[in-house]
């Protein structure tokens, strides 16, 4: 049977989509190649969120065409995901070696189209149409995947799309309208994962706090998302629940209160803020103010004082002044983020911000990026240092990525802890004493010697 290699760019949603495609292909008899050399099919699952991500995938495809396809003309090359969705046929016009262009609502058709291409029934396939029900098709997981960590912690896609239309963001165009799976469908998937030994579930979507808004009514003051959290919380074997990415506007009292009530909902949240300036937040169409954001953080910390908070921030949005940027720096200090992903604004096709007049020069974006990064690193280091000498619970995921002789796990607040442990610790919740803090990593010793 043909072998396939999938290379993934971008966010965790993309990682999850690639995994579901891999599982689908394995079920149809394909094998998974460990590298592109020798693979019969090479698929690039793409990201459109910034121009650099698109250019990377295009460059990669050019290399594949020149280096692999020249020697082996029968190799099938394909683009999937966000850039496939936004550029469609154009990709084949530009790169004639590409055989398959598959949009974000068509991942479940990968095997069908590859079969047709491999059998010579079709030469090229471009499918970027909408498809009803496609939100429920990302559900298969790779059994015995080569990543050990995956079997302890799994991602579950709960919804597709986003209706927020932030003025900088291409996601509503590449991922479409918000569409949510049902609670029983998601719970069934989580149960299967728990039965296979998964201990931690991360619920995934572009704007998870809007989960089920149109489909599932509020019950006793609880939003659909909180109802889903409760349902997943009931599953025996699931020890920890996380989710990404929420939107600040989704932190109603029902969600804040859930952190105090649901012990498996760990005290960690990635809450994208984008800017600390109200003027920018408005131009970005974010739907909250600086004060409202700070209010949410304060409420969360009141319920869970150890809450680990990370965020996304854009620097150099059109018209951002030095004063606006200073507001972002001061917000970062006020919140004391554990970490932040900083992005230099990148104009995206057909988004309102791309045609705003005051686009900033690259040097300004880079300079602000560097200044904010220094601030985030300084605050982050303080957080990590604060753990030294303390005992904390971790869920052991598997070998450390940097040093496979050691194990790694995560604290409830989502910090990586590396320690000397044994294979039998994998999947266990255990207490470790933190001995040292490195750059966004903690080092620990098991605090309790188990007595068997
Ligand atoms: N809610 C989604 C957002 C996807 S984009 C999620 O978290 O998965 C991820 C981050 O990329 C955004 O939070 C934003 O900070 C950044 N981003 C989006 N569009 C951008 C653009 N045009 N330029 C720079 N950064 C951008
Ligand atoms: Fe993008 Fe804003 Fe939605 S960042 S994914 S449009 S919440």
Coordinates of C-alpha atoms and ligand atoms in Angstrom, one line a residue:
X1 CA 0.0 0.0 0.0
X2 CA 1.2 3.6 -0.6
X3 CA 3.0 5.4 2.2
X4 CA 2.1 9.0 3.1
X5 CA 4.0 11.8 4.8
X6 CA 2.2 14.7 6.3
X7 CA 4.0 17.9 7.3
X8 CA 2.0 20.3 9.4
X9 CA 2.3 24.1 9.7
X10 CA 0.5 26.3 12.2
X11 CA -1.7 25.8 15.2
X12 CA -2.9 22.9 17.3
X13 CA -6.1 22.7 15.2
X14 CA -3.9 21.9 12.2
X15 CA -1.9 19.3 14.2
X16 CA -5.2 17.7 15.1
X17 CA -6.5 17.8 11.5
X18 CA -3.3 16.1 10.3
X19 CA -3.7 13.4 12.9
X20 CA -7.2 12.7 11.9
X21 CA -6.2 12.5 8.2
X22 CA -3.3 10.1 9.1
X23 CA -5.8 7.9 11.1
X24 CA -8.2 7.9 8.1
X25 CA -5.4 6.9 5.7
X26 CA -4.1 4.2 8.0
X27 CA -7.6 2.8 8.2
X28 CA -7.7 2.6 4.4
X29 CA -4.4 0.6 4.4
X30 CA -1.9 3.4 3.8
X31 CA 1.3 3.4 5.9
X32 CA 2.8 6.5 7.6
X33 CA 6.2 7.3 6.3
X34 CA 8.6 8.8 8.8
X35 CA 10.1 11.3 6.3
X36 CA 9.3 12.6 2.8
X37 CA 12.1 10.6 1.2
X38 CA 10.5 7.5 -0.1
X39 CA 6.9 8.5 0.7
X40 CA 4.4 7.9 -2.2
X41 CA 2.3 10.8 -1.1
X42 CA 3.4 14.0 0.5
X43 CA 0.8 16.4 2.0
X44 CA 1.5 19.8 3.5
X45 CA -1.2 20.9 6.0
X46 CA -0.9 24.7 5.7
X47 CA -1.4 27.8 7.8
X48 CA -2.5 31.3 6.5
X49 CA -2.5 33.3 9.7
X50 CA 0.7 35.2 8.7
X51 CA 2.3 35.6 5.4
X52 CA 5.5 34.0 6.6
X53 CA 3.6 30.7 7.3
X54 CA 2.3 30.7 3.7
X55 CA 5.6 31.4 2.2
X56 CA 7.2 28.6 4.2
X57 CA 4.8 26.0 2.8
X58 CA 5.1 27.4 -0.8
X59 CA 8.9 27.2 -0.5
X60 CA 8.7 23.7 0.8
X61 CA 6.4 22.6 -2.1
X62 CA 8.8 24.1 -4.6
X63 CA 11.6 22.1 -3.0
X64 CA 9.6 18.9 -3.1
X65 CA 8.8 19.5 -6.7
X66 CA 12.4 20.1 -7.6
X67 CA 14.1 17.5 -5.4
X68 CA 11.6 14.6 -5.0
X69 CA 9.3 14.8 -7.9
X70 CA 12.0 15.1 -10.5
X71 CA 13.5 11.8 -9.5
X72 CA 10.1 10.1 -8.8
X73 CA 7.4 11.6 -11.0
X74 CA 4.7 9.3 -9.6
X75 CA 4.9 10.9 -6.2
X76 CA 1.6 12.6 -5.3
X77 CA 1.9 16.2 -3.8
X78 CA -0.9 17.9 -2.1
X79 CA -1.8 21.0 -0.1
X80 CA -4.4 20.8 2.6
X81 CA -5.9 23.2 5.2
X82 CA -6.1 27.0 5.5
X83 CA -3.9 28.1 2.6
X84 CA -5.5 25.4 0.3
X85 CA -8.8 26.9 1.3
X86 CA -7.9 30.5 0.7
X87 CA -5.9 30.0 -2.5
X88 CA -7.5 27.0 -4.1
X89 CA -6.8 26.5 -7.9
X90 CA -4.3 29.3 -7.8
X91 CA -1.9 27.0 -6.0
X92 CA -1.9 24.6 -9.0
X93 CA -1.6 27.4 -11.5
X94 CA 1.5 28.6 -9.6
X95 CA 2.9 25.2 -8.8
X96 CA 1.8 22.7 -11.6
X97 CA 3.4 19.8 -9.7
X98 CA 0.7 19.9 -7.1
X99 CA -2.0 17.2 -7.6
X100 CA -4.3 17.8 -4.7
X101 CA -5.7 21.0 -3.0
X102 CA -8.0 20.2 -0.2
X103 CA -9.9 22.8 1.9
X104 CA -10.6 22.9 5.6
X105 CA -14.0 21.2 5.3
X106 CA -12.7 18.3 3.2
X107 CA -10.1 16.5 5.4
X108 CA -12.4 13.4 5.6
X109 CA -12.2 13.1 1.8
X110 CA -8.4 12.8 1.6
X111 CA -8.3 9.0 1.1
X112 CA -11.1 9.1 -1.5
X113 CA -9.2 11.7 -3.6
X114 CA -5.8 10.1 -3.2
X115 CA -7.2 6.8 -4.3
X116 CA -8.5 8.4 -7.5
X117 CA -5.3 10.2 -8.2
X118 CA -3.1 7.1 -7.5
X119 CA -5.4 4.9 -9.7
X120 CA -5.0 7.5 -12.5
X121 CA -8.8 8.2 -12.6
X122 CA -8.2 11.8 -12.0
X123 CA -5.1 13.9 -12.6
X124 CA -5.8 16.9 -10.3
X125 CA -8.3 17.5 -7.6
X126 CA -9.2 20.8 -6.1
X127 CA -12.0 20.7 -3.5
X128 CA -12.5 23.8 -1.3
X129 CA -16.3 23.8 -1.1
X130 CA -18.3 24.1 2.1
X131 CA -19.7 20.8 3.5
X132 CA -22.5 20.5 5.9
X133 CA -21.6 18.4 9.0
X134 CA -17.8 18.6 8.4
X135 CA -17.3 19.9 11.9
X136 CA -18.0 16.3 13.2
X137 CA -15.5 14.6 10.9
X138 CA -12.3 15.3 12.8
X139 CA -12.7 12.5 15.3
X140 CA -10.3 9.6 14.5
X141 CA -7.0 9.3 16.4
X142 CA -3.8 7.5 15.5
X143 CA -3.5 4.4 17.6
X144 CA 0.1 3.7 18.7
X145 CA 1.2 6.9 17.1
X146 CA 4.9 7.4 17.2
X147 CA 4.6 10.2 19.7
X148 CA 4.4 8.7 23.2
X149 CA 3.2 11.9 24.7
X150 CA 0.1 11.8 22.5
X151 CA -1.3 8.7 24.2
X152 CA -1.5 10.5 27.6
X153 CA -2.7 13.8 26.4
X154 CA -5.1 14.2 23.4
X155 CA -6.7 17.0 21.5
X156 CA -10.4 16.9 20.7
X157 CA -11.9 19.2 18.1
X158 CA -15.2 20.5 19.4
X159 CA -16.0 23.1 16.8
X160 CA -14.9 24.6 13.5
X161 CA -14.8 28.2 12.3
X162 CA -15.1 31.6 13.9
X163 CA -17.7 34.4 13.6
X164 CA -15.8 37.1 15.4
X165 CA -14.1 38.7 12.4
X166 CA -11.3 40.4 14.1
X167 CA -10.1 42.9 11.5
X168 CA -6.6 41.4 11.2
X169 CA -7.6 37.7 11.1
X170 CA -8.0 35.4 8.1
X171 CA -9.4 32.5 10.1
X172 CA -13.1 33.3 9.6
X173 CA -12.5 33.1 5.8
X174 CA -10.3 29.9 5.9
X175 CA -12.3 28.0 8.5
X176 CA -15.8 29.3 7.8
X177 CA -18.8 29.9 10.0
X178 CA -18.9 28.6 13.6
X179 CA -20.2 25.1 13.6
X180 CA -20.2 22.9 16.7
X181 CA -20.3 19.1 17.3
X182 CA -22.9 17.8 19.8
X183 CA -22.0 17.1 23.4
X184 CA -22.8 13.3 23.2
X185 CA -20.5 13.0 20.1
X186 CA -17.6 14.8 21.8
X187 CA -18.2 12.8 25.1
X188 CA -18.1 9.6 23.1
X189 CA -14.8 10.5 21.6
X190 CA -13.3 11.5 25.0
X191 CA -14.5 8.2 26.5
X192 CA -12.8 6.2 23.8
X193 CA -9.6 8.1 24.4
X194 CA -9.9 7.6 28.2
X195 CA -10.3 3.8 27.5
X196 CA -7.1 3.9 25.6
X197 CA -5.2 5.5 28.5
X198 CA -5.6 9.2 27.7
X199 CA -5.6 11.1 31.0
X200 CA -5.7 14.7 29.7
X201 CA -8.1 16.1 27.1
X202 CA -7.6 19.5 25.4
X203 CA -10.8 20.8 23.8
X204 CA -9.9 22.6 20.6
X205 CA -11.5 25.2 18.4
X206 CA -10.8 28.7 17.0
X207 CA -13.1 30.3 19.6
X208 CA -14.1 27.5 22.0
X209 CA -16.0 29.8 24.4
X210 CA -18.5 30.3 21.6
X211 CA -19.1 26.5 21.4
X212 CA -22.7 25.5 20.8
X213 CA -24.0 29.1 21.0
X214 CA -26.6 28.7 18.3
X215 CA -27.3 25.0 18.8
X216 CA -27.5 24.5 22.6
X217 CA -29.6 26.6 24.9
X218 CA -28.3 28.1 28.1
X219 CA -29.4 25.9 31.1
X220 CA -29.5 27.3 34.6
X221 CA -27.2 30.1 33.7
X222 CA -24.7 27.8 32.1
X223 CA -23.5 28.3 28.6
X224 CA -23.2 25.4 26.1
X225 CA -19.4 25.5 26.7
X226 CA -19.7 25.1 30.4
X227 CA -22.3 22.3 29.9
X228 CA -19.7 20.6 27.7
X229 CA -17.0 21.0 30.4
X230 CA -19.3 19.4 32.9
X231 CA -20.0 16.5 30.6
X232 CA -16.3 15.8 29.9
X233 CA -15.6 16.2 33.6
X234 CA -17.9 13.2 34.4
X235 CA -15.8 10.8 32.3
X236 CA -13.9 8.3 34.5
X237 CA -10.2 8.1 33.6
X238 CA -10.0 11.7 32.4
X239 CA -7.9 13.5 35.0
X240 CA -7.3 16.9 33.5
X241 CA -9.3 19.1 31.1
X242 CA -7.8 22.0 29.1
X243 CA -9.1 24.0 26.2
X244 CA -7.7 26.4 23.5
X245 CA -8.4 29.0 22.3
X246 CA -11.1 30.9 24.2
X247 CA -12.1 34.5 23.6
X248 CA -12.1 37.0 26.5
X249 CA -15.8 37.8 25.8
X250 CA -16.6 34.2 26.6
X251 CA -15.5 34.4 30.3
X252 CA -18.9 34.9 31.9
X253 CA -19.4 34.1 35.5
X254 CA -20.5 30.6 34.7
X255 CA -17.0 29.8 33.2
X256 CA -15.1 31.6 36.0
X257 CA -17.1 29.7 38.6
X258 CA -16.5 26.4 36.8
X259 CA -12.8 26.7 37.7
X260 CA -13.7 26.6 41.4
X261 CA -16.2 23.8 41.0
X262 CA -14.6 21.3 38.5
X263 CA -11.3 20.0 39.9
X264 CA -10.3 18.4 36.6
X265 CA -10.4 21.8 34.9
X266 CA -6.8 22.7 35.5
X267 CA -5.9 26.2 36.6
X268 CA -4.4 27.3 33.3
X269 CA -5.7 29.4 30.4
X270 CA -4.5 30.8 27.2
X271 CA -6.5 34.0 26.7
X272 CA -5.5 36.0 23.7
X273 CA -5.5 39.7 24.5
X274 CA -3.8 41.1 21.2
X275 CA -3.3 44.6 22.6
X276 CA -3.4 46.6 25.8
X277 CA -4.8 49.8 24.1
X278 CA -8.5 50.3 23.9
X279 CA -8.1 52.2 20.7
X280 CA -6.4 49.3 19.1
X281 CA -8.8 46.7 20.6
X282 CA -11.6 48.7 18.9
X283 CA -9.9 48.9 15.6
X284 CA -9.2 45.1 15.8
X285 CA -12.9 44.4 16.5
X286 CA -12.1 42.4 19.6
X287 CA -15.2 43.2 21.5
X288 CA -13.7 44.0 24.9
X289 CA -11.7 46.7 26.6
X290 CA -8.5 46.6 28.6
X291 CA -10.5 47.0 31.8
X292 CA -12.8 44.1 31.0
X293 CA -9.8 41.9 30.2
X294 CA -8.1 42.8 33.5
X295 CA -11.3 42.2 35.3
X296 CA -11.5 38.7 33.9
X297 CA -8.0 37.9 35.0
X298 CA -8.7 39.2 38.5
X299 CA -11.9 37.1 38.8
X300 CA -10.1 34.0 37.6
X301 CA -7.2 34.5 40.1
X302 CA -9.8 35.1 42.9
X303 CA -11.2 31.6 42.1
X304 CA -7.8 30.0 41.4
X305 CA -4.9 32.0 42.7
X306 CA -2.3 29.8 41.0
X307 CA -3.9 30.3 37.6
X308 CA -1.2 30.2 34.8
X309 CA -2.1 32.7 32.1
X310 CA -0.7 32.9 28.7
X311 CA -1.7 35.1 25.8
X312 CA -1.3 36.1 22.1
X313 CA -0.2 39.7 21.4
X314 CA 0.1 41.5 18.0
X315 CA 2.6 44.3 17.7
X316 CA 2.5 46.9 14.9
X317 CA -1.2 46.8 14.0
X318 CA -1.9 49.6 11.6
X319 CA -1.8 53.0 13.3
X320 CA -0.4 51.6 16.6
X321 CA 1.4 54.5 18.2
X322 CA 4.2 54.5 20.8
X323 CA 1.5 55.3 23.4
X324 CA -0.7 52.4 22.3
X325 CA 2.3 50.1 22.5
X326 CA 3.1 51.4 26.0
X327 CA -0.4 50.3 27.0
X328 CA 0.4 46.8 25.8
X329 CA 3.7 46.8 27.8
X330 CA 1.9 48.0 30.9
X331 CA -0.9 45.4 30.5
X332 CA 1.7 42.6 30.2
X333 CA 3.1 43.8 33.5
X334 CA -0.3 44.2 35.1
X335 CA -1.4 40.7 34.2
X336 CA 2.0 39.1 34.8
X337 CA 1.6 36.6 32.0
X338 CA 3.4 33.3 32.4
X339 CA 4.2 33.5 28.7
X340 CA 3.0 35.2 25.6
X341 CA 3.2 34.5 21.9
X342 CA 4.1 37.8 20.2
X343 CA 3.2 38.3 16.5
X344 CA 4.3 41.1 14.2
X345 CA 1.2 42.3 12.4
X346 CA 1.0 40.7 8.9
X347 CA -1.6 42.1 6.4
X348 CA -3.9 39.3 5.2
X349 CA -5.8 39.1 2.0
X350 CA -9.3 40.5 2.1
X351 CA -9.2 41.4 5.8
X352 CA -10.3 45.0 6.8
X353 CA -7.0 45.8 8.6
X354 CA -5.0 45.1 5.5
X355 CA -6.5 48.2 3.8
X356 CA -6.1 50.6 6.8
X357 CA -4.0 53.5 5.8
X358 CA -1.3 53.6 8.5
X359 CA 0.6 50.4 7.9
X360 CA 3.8 50.4 10.0
X361 CA 7.3 49.8 8.7
X362 CA 9.0 46.5 9.4
X363 CA 11.6 48.1 11.7
X364 CA 9.0 49.5 14.0
X365 CA 7.3 46.1 14.3
X366 CA 10.6 44.4 14.9
X367 CA 11.7 46.9 17.5
X368 CA 8.4 46.6 19.4
X369 CA 8.5 42.8 19.1
X370 CA 12.0 42.8 20.8
X371 CA 10.9 45.2 23.6
X372 CA 7.8 43.2 24.4
X373 CA 9.7 39.9 24.2
X374 CA 12.2 41.2 26.7
X375 CA 9.4 42.2 29.1
X376 CA 7.5 38.9 28.7
X377 CA 10.8 36.9 29.3
X378 CA 11.5 38.9 32.4
X379 CA 8.0 38.4 33.8
X380 CA 7.9 34.7 32.8
X381 CA 11.3 34.0 34.4
X382 CA 10.0 35.4 37.7
X383 CA 6.9 33.1 37.5
X384 CA 9.1 30.1 36.9
X385 CA 11.6 31.1 39.6
X386 CA 8.7 31.2 42.0
X387 CA 8.2 27.5 41.7
X388 CA 11.7 26.6 42.9
X389 CA 11.6 24.8 46.2
X390 CA 7.8 24.1 45.9
X391 CA 6.1 20.8 45.5
X392 CA 3.7 20.6 42.6
X393 CA 1.6 18.0 40.9
X394 CA 2.5 16.9 37.4
X395 CA 1.0 14.6 34.8
X396 CA 3.8 12.6 33.3
X397 CA 3.6 12.6 29.5
X398 CA 6.7 10.7 28.5
X399 CA 10.4 11.3 27.5
X400 CA 11.6 14.8 27.5
X401 CA 11.9 16.1 24.0
X402 CA 15.4 17.5 24.5
X403 CA 16.8 14.7 26.5
X404 CA 15.0 11.4 26.1
X405 CA 16.8 9.8 29.1
X406 CA 14.7 12.0 31.3
X407 CA 10.9 12.3 31.6
X408 CA 8.6 15.3 31.2
X409 CA 5.3 16.2 32.6
X410 CA 3.2 19.4 33.0
X411 CA 2.0 21.2 36.1
X412 CA -1.7 22.0 36.2
X413 CA -0.7 25.6 35.3
X414 CA 0.8 24.1 32.1
X415 CA 4.5 24.4 32.8
X416 CA 6.9 21.7 31.6
X417 CA 8.8 19.9 34.3
X418 CA 11.7 17.7 33.4
X419 CA 12.9 15.0 35.9
X420 CA 14.6 11.7 36.3
X421 CA 11.9 9.1 36.3
X422 CA 11.0 5.7 35.0
X423 CA 8.7 4.5 32.2
X424 CA 6.2 3.3 34.8
X425 CA 5.6 6.9 35.7
X426 CA 4.1 7.7 32.3
X427 CA 0.5 8.6 32.6
X428 CA 0.7 9.1 36.4
X429 CA -0.2 12.2 38.4
X430 CA 2.8 12.7 40.7
X431 CA 4.2 15.2 43.1
X432 CA 7.6 16.7 42.3
X433 CA 9.8 19.2 44.1
X434 CA 11.0 21.9 41.8
X435 CA 14.8 22.3 42.1
X436 CA 15.6 24.7 39.3
X437 CA 14.0 26.9 36.7
X438 CA 15.4 27.2 33.2
X439 CA 14.0 29.2 30.3
X440 CA 10.3 28.4 30.3
X441 CA 11.1 24.9 31.8
X442 CA 11.2 23.6 35.4
X443 CA 13.4 20.8 36.7
X444 CA 12.3 18.6 39.5
X445 CA 12.8 15.6 41.7
X446 CA 10.0 13.2 42.5
X447 CA 8.9 14.3 46.0
X448 CA 7.3 11.1 47.2
X449 CA 8.9 7.8 46.9
X450 CA 6.1 5.4 46.1
X451 CA 5.7 2.6 48.5
X452 CA 4.3 -0.5 46.7
Ligands
LIG1 N1 -8.5 31.9 18.1 C1 -7.5 31.4 17.2 C2 -6.7 32.5 16.6 C3 -6.0 32.0 15.5 S1 -4.7 33.1 15.0 C4 -6.5 30.5 17.9 O1 -6.0 30.8 18.9 O2 -6.3 29.4 17.4 C5 -3.5 32.9 16.4 C6 -2.9 34.2 16.7 O3 -2.2 34.7 15.6 C7 -3.9 35.3 17.1 O4 -4.3 35.2 18.4 C8 -3.2 36.5 16.8 O5 -2.4 37.0 17.9 C9 -2.2 36.1 15.7 N2 -2.6 36.6 14.4 C10 -3.8 36.4 13.7 N3 -3.8 37.1 12.6 C11 -2.6 37.8 12.5 C12 -2.1 38.7 11.6 N4 -2.7 39.1 10.5 N5 -0.8 39.2 11.9 C13 -0.2 38.9 13.0 N6 -0.7 38.0 13.9 C14 -1.9 37.5 13.7
LIG2 FE1 -9.3 35.1 14.5 FE2 -10.5 36.7 16.2 FE3 -11.7 34.5 15.5 S1 -8.3 36.2 16.2 S2 -10.0 33.1 15.0 S3 -11.3 36.2 14.2 S4 -11.6 35.4 17.6

